[in-house]
Coordinates of C-alpha atoms in Angstrom, one line a residue:
Chain A
M44 CA 76.1 77.8 143.0
I45 CA 75.7 77.8 139.2
T46 CA 73.5 74.7 139.4
D47 CA 70.2 76.5 139.6
F48 CA 70.9 77.6 136.0
F49 CA 70.8 74.0 134.8
Q50 CA 67.9 72.9 137.0
Y51 CA 65.3 75.5 136.0
E52 CA 64.4 75.9 132.5
F53 CA 63.6 79.6 132.5
L54 CA 67.0 80.2 134.0
R55 CA 68.6 78.0 131.2
F56 CA 66.9 80.2 128.6
T57 CA 68.3 83.3 130.1
F58 CA 71.8 81.9 130.4
F59 CA 72.0 80.9 126.7
T60 CA 70.4 84.2 125.8
G61 CA 72.9 86.0 127.6
I62 CA 75.6 84.1 125.9
L63 CA 74.2 84.9 122.6
I64 CA 73.9 88.8 123.2
G65 CA 77.4 88.6 124.9
I66 CA 78.6 87.9 121.3
I67 CA 76.5 89.9 118.9
A68 CA 76.3 93.0 121.0
P69 CA 80.0 93.6 121.3
L70 CA 80.4 92.4 117.8
L71 CA 78.2 95.2 116.3
G72 CA 79.7 97.4 119.1
T73 CA 83.2 97.4 117.7
F74 CA 81.9 99.0 114.3
I75 CA 79.5 101.4 116.4
V76 CA 82.5 102.8 118.5
V77 CA 85.0 103.2 116.0
R78 CA 82.5 105.0 113.8
R79 CA 81.4 107.3 116.7
L80 CA 77.9 106.3 116.5
S81 CA 77.6 105.0 120.4
L82 CA 74.8 107.4 120.9
I83 CA 72.9 105.8 118.0
A84 CA 72.5 102.5 120.0
D85 CA 70.9 104.6 122.9
A86 CA 68.3 106.2 120.5
L87 CA 67.4 102.8 119.0
S88 CA 67.0 101.3 122.4
H89 CA 64.4 104.0 123.3
V90 CA 62.7 103.4 120.1
T91 CA 62.5 99.8 120.9
L92 CA 60.9 100.5 124.1
A93 CA 58.1 102.4 122.3
G94 CA 57.7 99.0 120.4
I95 CA 57.4 97.1 123.4
A96 CA 55.2 99.4 125.0
F97 CA 53.1 99.2 121.9
G98 CA 53.1 95.5 122.1
L99 CA 52.1 95.7 125.8
M100 CA 49.2 98.0 125.0
M101 CA 47.9 95.9 122.3
E102 CA 47.8 92.9 124.8
K103 CA 46.1 94.8 127.4
L104 CA 43.5 96.7 125.3
F105 CA 42.8 94.2 122.6
L106 CA 44.1 91.0 124.1
I107 CA 46.1 90.4 121.0
T108 CA 49.2 88.5 122.4
F109 CA 52.3 88.5 120.8
S110 CA 55.9 88.7 122.1
P111 CA 56.5 92.4 122.7
L112 CA 59.9 91.9 121.3
Y113 CA 58.6 91.4 117.9
S114 CA 56.9 94.9 118.0
G115 CA 60.1 96.1 119.7
M116 CA 62.0 94.9 116.7
V117 CA 59.8 96.5 114.1
F118 CA 60.1 99.8 115.8
S119 CA 63.8 99.5 116.3
V120 CA 64.5 98.8 112.5
V121 CA 62.0 101.5 111.4
G122 CA 63.8 103.8 113.8
S123 CA 67.2 103.0 112.4
V124 CA 66.0 103.8 108.7
L125 CA 64.6 107.1 110.0
I126 CA 67.9 108.1 111.5
E127 CA 69.6 107.3 108.3
K128 CA 67.2 109.6 106.6
L129 CA 67.5 112.3 109.2
R130 CA 71.2 112.1 108.9
Y131 CA 71.0 112.7 105.2
V132 CA 68.6 115.6 105.7
Y133 CA 70.9 117.2 108.3
K134 CA 74.0 116.7 106.7
A135 CA 76.2 119.2 108.5
Y136 CA 74.6 118.3 111.9
Q137 CA 74.3 114.5 111.7
E138 CA 74.1 113.9 115.4
I139 CA 70.7 115.9 115.5
A140 CA 69.1 112.7 114.3
I141 CA 69.9 111.1 117.7
P142 CA 67.9 113.4 120.1
I143 CA 64.9 113.3 117.6
I144 CA 64.9 109.7 117.4
L145 CA 65.5 109.2 121.1
S146 CA 62.9 111.7 122.4
G147 CA 60.6 110.5 119.8
G148 CA 60.9 106.9 121.3
V149 CA 60.4 108.1 124.8
G150 CA 57.5 110.0 123.7
F151 CA 55.6 107.3 122.0
S152 CA 56.4 105.0 124.9
V153 CA 54.7 107.3 127.3
I154 CA 51.7 107.8 125.2
F155 CA 51.4 104.0 124.8
I156 CA 51.7 103.4 128.5
A157 CA 49.1 106.0 129.3
V158 CA 46.7 104.7 126.7
A159 CA 47.0 101.3 128.1
N160 CA 46.7 102.8 131.8
G161 CA 50.0 101.6 133.0
F162 CA 51.5 98.4 133.2
N163 CA 52.7 96.4 136.1
N164 CA 56.2 95.2 136.5
D165 CA 56.5 94.0 133.1
L166 CA 57.8 97.3 131.9
F167 CA 60.3 97.5 134.7
N168 CA 61.7 94.2 133.4
Y169 CA 62.2 95.7 130.1
L170 CA 63.9 98.8 131.4
F171 CA 66.5 97.2 133.5
G172 CA 66.6 93.6 132.1
S173 CA 65.4 90.4 134.0
V174 CA 66.7 87.2 134.7
S175 CA 63.4 85.4 134.6
A176 CA 61.7 87.0 131.6
V177 CA 63.2 85.0 128.8
S178 CA 60.6 82.6 127.3
R179 CA 61.1 79.9 125.0
T180 CA 59.8 81.8 122.1
D181 CA 62.1 85.0 123.1
F182 CA 65.1 82.5 123.2
L183 CA 64.4 81.1 119.8
M184 CA 63.9 84.6 118.3
I185 CA 67.0 85.7 119.8
L186 CA 68.8 82.7 118.5
C187 CA 67.7 83.3 115.0
I188 CA 68.7 86.9 115.3
S189 CA 72.1 86.1 116.5
I190 CA 72.7 83.7 113.6
F191 CA 71.6 86.1 111.1
V192 CA 73.6 88.8 112.3
T193 CA 76.6 86.9 112.7
V194 CA 76.4 85.5 109.2
I195 CA 75.9 88.8 107.8
V196 CA 78.8 90.4 109.6
A197 CA 81.1 87.6 108.4
L198 CA 79.9 88.1 105.0
F199 CA 80.3 91.9 104.8
Y200 CA 83.3 92.1 107.3
K201 CA 85.6 93.7 104.8
E202 CA 83.0 96.1 103.5
L203 CA 81.9 97.0 106.9
F204 CA 85.5 97.6 108.2
T205 CA 86.6 99.4 105.0
L206 CA 83.7 101.8 105.5
S207 CA 84.4 102.4 109.1
F208 CA 87.9 103.2 108.6
D209 CA 87.5 105.7 105.9
E210 CA 84.2 106.4 104.3
E211 CA 85.5 108.8 101.6
H212 CA 88.0 106.4 100.3
A213 CA 85.3 103.5 100.3
A214 CA 82.9 105.6 98.4
I215 CA 85.7 106.5 95.8
S216 CA 86.9 102.7 95.5
G217 CA 83.2 102.0 94.4
L218 CA 81.7 100.5 97.5
H219 CA 77.9 101.2 97.9
A220 CA 78.7 103.3 101.2
K221 CA 74.9 104.1 101.7
G222 CA 73.6 100.7 101.3
I223 CA 76.3 99.1 103.5
H224 CA 75.5 101.6 106.2
L225 CA 71.9 101.1 106.1
L226 CA 72.5 97.3 106.4
F227 CA 74.7 98.1 109.3
I228 CA 72.4 100.2 111.2
M229 CA 69.5 97.7 110.6
L230 CA 71.8 95.1 112.2
T231 CA 72.3 97.2 115.1
A232 CA 68.6 97.6 115.5
L233 CA 68.1 94.0 115.7
V234 CA 70.8 93.2 118.1
I235 CA 69.4 96.0 120.5
A236 CA 65.9 94.4 120.2
A237 CA 67.4 91.1 121.0
S238 CA 69.6 92.3 123.9
I239 CA 66.7 94.2 125.7
R240 CA 65.3 91.0 127.4
I241 CA 68.3 90.6 129.4
V242 CA 70.1 94.1 129.8
G243 CA 67.2 96.3 129.5
V244 CA 66.4 99.5 127.5
L245 CA 68.4 101.7 129.4
L246 CA 71.7 99.9 129.5
V247 CA 71.6 98.0 126.2
S248 CA 74.0 100.4 124.6
A249 CA 76.5 100.0 127.5
L250 CA 76.8 96.3 126.6
M251 CA 77.6 97.3 123.0
T252 CA 80.3 100.0 123.9
L253 CA 81.9 99.2 127.3
P254 CA 83.6 96.0 126.3
V255 CA 84.8 97.7 123.0
A256 CA 86.1 100.5 125.1
A257 CA 88.1 98.1 127.3
A258 CA 89.3 96.2 124.3
M259 CA 90.5 99.2 122.6
R260 CA 92.8 99.9 125.4
L261 CA 94.6 96.5 124.9
A262 CA 94.3 95.2 121.3
K263 CA 96.5 95.5 118.4
G264 CA 94.3 95.8 115.4
F265 CA 90.8 95.8 114.6
K266 CA 90.2 91.8 114.6
Q267 CA 92.0 91.4 118.0
M268 CA 89.8 94.2 119.3
M269 CA 86.7 92.5 118.2
V270 CA 87.5 89.1 119.7
L271 CA 88.6 90.7 123.0
S272 CA 85.3 92.7 123.1
I273 CA 83.5 89.6 122.6
L274 CA 85.5 88.0 125.6
F275 CA 84.8 91.0 127.7
G276 CA 81.1 91.1 126.7
E277 CA 80.6 87.5 127.6
L278 CA 82.5 87.8 130.9
S279 CA 80.3 90.6 132.0
V280 CA 77.1 89.0 130.8
I281 CA 77.8 85.6 132.6
I282 CA 79.2 87.2 135.8
G283 CA 76.2 89.8 135.6
I284 CA 73.3 87.2 135.2
I285 CA 74.6 84.9 138.1
A286 CA 75.3 87.7 140.4
G287 CA 71.8 89.3 139.6
Y288 CA 70.1 86.1 140.2
Y289 CA 71.6 85.5 143.4
L290 CA 71.6 89.0 144.8
N291 CA 68.0 89.4 143.4
I292 CA 69.1 92.6 141.3
P293 CA 68.1 93.1 137.6
P294 CA 71.0 91.7 135.6
G295 CA 71.2 95.0 133.6
G296 CA 72.8 96.7 136.5
T297 CA 75.2 93.9 137.5
I298 CA 76.2 93.3 133.8
V299 CA 77.0 97.0 133.3
V300 CA 78.8 97.2 136.6
T301 CA 81.0 94.1 135.8
S302 CA 81.9 95.8 132.3
I303 CA 82.9 98.9 134.1
I304 CA 85.1 97.0 136.5
I305 CA 86.8 95.1 133.3
L306 CA 87.2 98.7 131.5
L307 CA 88.8 100.2 134.6
L308 CA 91.1 97.1 134.8
A309 CA 92.0 97.5 131.2
I310 CA 92.8 101.3 131.5
A311 CA 94.9 100.4 134.7
K312 CA 96.9 97.6 132.9
N313 CA 97.4 99.9 129.8
K314 CA 98.7 102.6 132.0
W315 CA 100.6 101.0 134.5
G316 CA 101.0 97.4 133.2
I317 CA 103.2 95.8 130.8
G318 CA 101.4 97.2 127.7
S319 CA 102.9 97.5 124.4
K320 CA 105.7 100.0 124.0
K321 CA 104.4 102.9 121.8
V322 CA 106.7 103.6 118.9
R323 CA 104.9 106.8 118.5
E324 CA 107.4 109.6 117.0
S325 CA 106.7 113.2 117.6
L326 CA 105.9 115.2 114.5
Chain B
M282 CA 104.4 105.3 75.6
N283 CA 103.0 108.7 75.3
D284 CA 99.4 107.7 75.5
I285 CA 97.2 110.2 77.1
I286 CA 95.6 108.6 80.1
V287 CA 93.7 111.6 81.6
S288 CA 92.4 114.3 79.2
M289 CA 90.4 117.2 80.6
N290 CA 88.9 119.7 78.1
N291 CA 87.7 123.1 78.9
I292 CA 86.7 122.5 82.3
S293 CA 84.8 125.0 84.3
F294 CA 83.3 124.9 87.7
T295 CA 81.5 127.3 90.0
Y296 CA 81.3 126.6 93.7
E297 CA 78.6 128.7 95.5
R298 CA 78.7 131.3 92.7
K299 CA 82.3 131.7 92.7
K300 CA 84.1 130.3 89.6
V301 CA 86.8 128.2 90.8
L302 CA 87.9 126.6 87.5
D303 CA 87.7 128.5 84.1
R304 CA 88.1 126.6 80.8
V305 CA 91.0 124.5 82.3
N306 CA 92.7 122.1 79.9
L307 CA 95.0 119.3 81.1
D308 CA 96.3 116.1 79.6
I309 CA 98.3 113.5 81.6
P310 CA 100.5 111.3 79.4
Q311 CA 101.5 107.8 80.6
G312 CA 104.5 107.7 82.6
A313 CA 104.5 111.4 83.5
F314 CA 105.2 112.7 87.1
I315 CA 103.2 116.0 87.2
G316 CA 103.3 118.5 90.0
L317 CA 100.2 120.4 90.3
V318 CA 101.0 123.7 92.2
G319 CA 98.8 126.9 93.0
P320 CA 97.5 128.9 95.6
N321 CA 94.8 127.9 98.2
G322 CA 91.4 128.0 96.7
G323 CA 93.1 127.9 93.3
G324 CA 91.0 124.9 92.3
K325 CA 93.7 122.1 92.7
T326 CA 91.6 119.8 94.8
T327 CA 88.5 120.6 92.8
L328 CA 90.0 119.6 89.6
V329 CA 91.2 116.4 91.1
K330 CA 87.7 115.8 92.4
I331 CA 86.3 116.3 88.9
M332 CA 89.0 113.9 87.6
L333 CA 87.8 111.4 90.1
G334 CA 84.1 111.7 89.2
L335 CA 83.3 113.1 92.7
L336 CA 82.2 116.5 91.4
K337 CA 80.6 117.2 87.9
P338 CA 81.9 120.1 86.0
D339 CA 79.7 122.9 84.7
E340 CA 81.4 122.8 81.4
G341 CA 83.8 120.5 79.5
E342 CA 84.8 116.9 79.3
V343 CA 86.8 114.4 81.0
T344 CA 88.3 111.4 79.4
L345 CA 89.9 108.5 81.4
F346 CA 91.9 106.0 79.8
Q347 CA 90.3 106.9 76.4
Q348 CA 86.7 106.5 77.8
P349 CA 84.4 109.3 78.7
I350 CA 84.2 109.6 82.5
S351 CA 80.3 108.8 82.6
Q352 CA 81.2 105.3 81.0
F353 CA 84.4 104.8 82.8
K354 CA 84.2 101.7 85.3
D355 CA 87.7 100.9 85.7
W356 CA 88.3 103.0 88.9
Q357 CA 90.9 100.7 90.3
K358 CA 93.3 101.9 87.7
I359 CA 93.5 105.1 89.7
G360 CA 94.8 105.3 93.1
F361 CA 94.0 108.2 95.3
V362 CA 95.6 109.5 98.4
S363 CA 93.7 112.2 99.9
Q364 CA 94.5 115.1 101.9
K365 CA 92.4 113.8 104.6
A366 CA 94.8 110.8 105.0
N367 CA 96.6 113.3 107.3
S368 CA 93.8 114.0 109.6
F369 CA 92.2 110.6 109.8
N370 CA 91.3 109.5 113.3
R371 CA 94.7 108.5 114.8
G372 CA 93.3 106.3 117.3
F373 CA 91.6 104.1 115.0
P374 CA 92.5 100.6 116.2
A375 CA 93.9 98.9 113.0
T376 CA 96.9 97.3 112.0
V377 CA 99.0 98.6 109.0
Y378 CA 98.1 95.2 107.2
E379 CA 94.4 96.0 107.9
V380 CA 94.5 99.4 106.7
V381 CA 96.1 98.4 103.5
S382 CA 93.6 95.6 102.9
T383 CA 90.8 98.0 102.8
G384 CA 92.2 99.1 99.4
L385 CA 91.3 95.8 98.0
T386 CA 87.8 95.6 99.4
A387 CA 86.0 96.9 96.3
K388 CA 88.2 94.9 93.9
V389 CA 87.7 91.6 95.6
G390 CA 83.9 92.1 95.6
Y391 CA 80.9 91.4 97.6
F392 CA 80.5 87.8 99.1
R393 CA 84.0 87.1 98.7
F394 CA 87.0 86.7 101.1
F395 CA 90.7 87.4 101.0
N396 CA 92.6 84.6 99.5
K397 CA 96.3 83.7 99.6
Y398 CA 96.9 85.8 96.6
H399 CA 95.3 88.9 97.9
K400 CA 97.3 88.5 101.2
E401 CA 100.5 88.4 99.3
K402 CA 99.5 91.4 97.2
I403 CA 98.9 93.3 100.4
L404 CA 102.2 92.4 102.1
H405 CA 103.8 93.2 98.7
A406 CA 102.2 96.8 98.6
I407 CA 103.5 97.3 102.4
D408 CA 107.0 96.3 101.1
Q409 CA 107.0 98.6 98.2
V410 CA 106.7 101.6 100.6
G411 CA 109.3 100.0 102.8
M412 CA 107.0 99.4 105.8
L413 CA 106.9 95.7 106.0
D414 CA 108.5 95.6 109.4
Y415 CA 105.5 97.4 110.7
A416 CA 102.9 95.5 109.2
N417 CA 101.2 94.3 112.4
E418 CA 101.8 97.6 114.2
N419 CA 98.8 99.8 115.1
I420 CA 98.6 102.5 112.4
G421 CA 98.1 105.1 115.3
N422 CA 101.6 104.3 116.7
L423 CA 103.4 105.4 113.5
S424 CA 104.6 108.8 112.8
G425 CA 102.9 111.1 110.1
G426 CA 105.4 110.3 107.4
Q427 CA 105.0 106.5 108.0
Q428 CA 101.3 106.8 108.0
Q429 CA 101.4 108.6 104.7
R430 CA 103.4 105.7 103.2
I431 CA 100.8 103.1 104.5
F432 CA 97.9 105.3 102.6
I433 CA 100.1 105.1 99.4
A434 CA 100.4 101.3 100.0
R435 CA 96.5 101.2 100.3
A436 CA 96.4 102.8 96.9
L437 CA 99.4 100.7 95.4
V438 CA 97.6 97.5 96.4
N439 CA 95.3 97.6 93.4
D440 CA 98.0 98.2 91.0
P441 CA 97.0 101.5 89.8
E442 CA 98.4 103.1 86.4
L443 CA 97.8 106.6 87.8
L444 CA 98.4 107.6 91.3
I445 CA 96.9 111.0 92.5
L446 CA 98.3 112.5 95.8
D447 CA 96.9 115.3 97.5
E448 CA 99.2 117.4 99.4
P449 CA 100.7 114.4 100.9
T450 CA 103.9 116.0 102.6
V451 CA 101.8 118.3 104.8
G452 CA 102.8 117.4 108.3
V453 CA 105.8 115.5 107.5
D454 CA 109.2 116.9 108.5
Q455 CA 111.8 117.8 106.0
E456 CA 114.0 114.9 106.1
N457 CA 111.1 112.4 105.5
V458 CA 109.8 114.7 102.6
H459 CA 113.0 114.0 101.1
K460 CA 112.7 110.1 101.5
F461 CA 109.0 110.5 100.5
Y462 CA 109.9 112.0 97.1
E463 CA 112.6 109.2 96.6
L464 CA 109.8 106.8 97.0
L465 CA 107.5 108.6 94.5
H466 CA 110.5 108.7 92.1
R467 CA 111.1 105.0 92.4
L468 CA 107.3 104.3 91.8
N469 CA 107.3 106.4 88.8
K470 CA 110.5 105.1 87.3
E471 CA 110.5 101.5 88.3
E472 CA 106.8 100.7 88.6
K473 CA 105.9 102.9 85.6
I474 CA 103.1 104.4 87.6
T475 CA 101.9 107.8 86.5
L476 CA 101.9 110.5 89.1
L477 CA 99.9 113.5 89.7
L478 CA 101.0 115.4 92.9
I479 CA 99.3 118.3 94.2
T480 CA 101.6 120.3 96.4
H481 CA 102.6 123.5 98.0
D482 CA 106.3 122.5 98.0
T483 CA 107.4 123.9 94.8
G484 CA 111.1 123.3 95.7
T485 CA 111.5 119.7 96.3
M486 CA 108.9 118.7 93.8
T487 CA 110.6 120.4 90.8
E488 CA 113.8 118.1 91.3
H489 CA 111.5 115.0 90.6
A490 CA 108.6 116.0 88.3
T491 CA 108.6 115.9 84.6
D492 CA 106.0 118.3 84.2
V493 CA 104.8 121.3 86.3
V494 CA 101.3 122.7 86.1
C495 CA 100.3 125.9 87.8
L496 CA 96.7 126.3 88.4
N497 CA 94.8 129.4 89.8
K498 CA 91.2 129.4 88.3
T499 CA 92.9 129.2 84.9
L500 CA 96.1 127.3 84.0
H501 CA 98.8 129.6 84.3
F502 CA 101.7 127.5 83.5
H503 CA 102.2 123.9 81.9
G504 CA 105.9 123.0 81.3
K505 CA 109.1 121.6 82.4
P506 CA 110.4 122.0 86.0
E507 CA 113.4 124.1 84.7
Q508 CA 111.1 126.6 82.9
F509 CA 109.0 126.7 86.1
E510 CA 112.1 127.6 88.2
D511 CA 112.9 130.4 85.7
M512 CA 109.3 131.6 85.6
K513 CA 109.0 131.4 89.3
E514 CA 111.0 134.5 90.0
K515 CA 109.1 136.8 87.8
D516 CA 105.6 135.6 87.7
L517 CA 104.7 133.4 90.6
S518 CA 103.8 136.4 92.9
M519 CA 101.2 137.5 90.2
I520 CA 99.8 133.9 90.2
Y521 CA 99.7 133.6 93.8
G522 CA 98.5 137.2 94.2
H523 CA 101.0 138.2 96.7
N524 CA 104.7 138.0 97.4
V525 CA 105.7 134.3 98.3
N526 CA 108.9 133.2 99.8
L527 CA 110.5 131.3 97.0
V528 CA 113.7 130.5 98.9
T529 CA 112.4 128.6 101.7
H530 CA 110.9 125.1 100.8
H531 CA 109.5 124.6 104.3
H532 CA 106.1 126.1 104.8
S533 CA 104.6 127.2 108.1
P534 CA 101.8 124.9 109.2
E535 CA 99.3 127.9 108.9
E536 CA 99.9 128.0 105.3
Q537 CA 99.6 124.4 104.7
Q538 CA 96.1 124.1 106.1

């Protein structure tokens, strides 16, 4: 059943790309979830859509061909910097940055699509993901992003964790909270741009948050949660891609449904299973 | 022995046109255990924030370890357990060990990893507060008093010379408050850590502190705990602006917020 994936080159690229994003999306997702920034992933994915639409427009109008993922990536990273700026402007209402950037992303997408007089099913692939859309160049780019993101997270793990746990204390102890936060949000933007080929704009945030939500139910400690999240993410991506291919469904849908099933199982195990006994004492 | 490690001279601070601190002078000698009391809005937390360089005073000078605060770099010498430690996200998925390790992050520095020495330091700090058995437990599964100890361990992991605690006993039941003071007492006497404790709990504190400072915009009292006890009966209602119940040491939650 899985043999097709080794027979056809395009499927191989999809498969390996899936494995990569199954690692990096939940990896960043753990920090996103504990910092309550889940919606930022959504906002950034919509900005990425604007970038992709821009790329497709350039291709259609001016015949300038480059992988739209490049323009998607640029838009996403710029969007992440803007979110940080906006969060600073509206200190007391930081979440207002999210609808501003999200609607801005969709707004620009609509304009680019209209200017280009609409696209064919290319755009549909970007919205919901595709098993057949990953080219060799896309794969190599996503591979580079994955290596880069993993190395940076490993290097700054203790800073990222310290900042996530207690921002005030991190600042008092002399960490450059603002700089680290900016770095983190830009990494998120890169991961989103990388993941969009497979899971699509509308569902990329799910791959960053659902495996983490499931892992949170079961893990002891942060590192364990991170490992479990990656495991769940990987499982969802692999099952999702194979199911999507054979059932002829965009993989975004099958991946997300798989992660929801994993999440439900984790909640069930936690509730009725042999979960760790809580030593919580009432206060 | 009696080196002054923190010196605050003529500190004034205005918050949204309201004067919160008015020419406050405070010296903290090495080895002291100072209890800082005063009503809500009396400027206790503001004073500490100025001491930590988080706020800039309108007037006055702060000297930390014989250095003007603007030149002071050795922030690891000062440990701070904030009031917010009580209200942190209790569901945060981190073990006790992981939480205490965050105290070392800045000291270890960028692009470097925790080595064996750091790991032992982390375990030692957890041991100092008597929580070693819980090192691999999720912090969210601990009681409020236990969590407070973990936050102290996070400060201790840097070997601070001065430890500042902002209302650490809020939300901790009476029996544990007692154990908590025993821990502070030990840190002060055995580990020679200078303590500055902001608290509402004027009762238990006076049994352990070496000095009591009472702050309400200006410094109303600075002296020994015994003198403070004597003065309390007569003058405290004036400082607090209304009658406070001095007999009970246990405050209602509303009052503690």
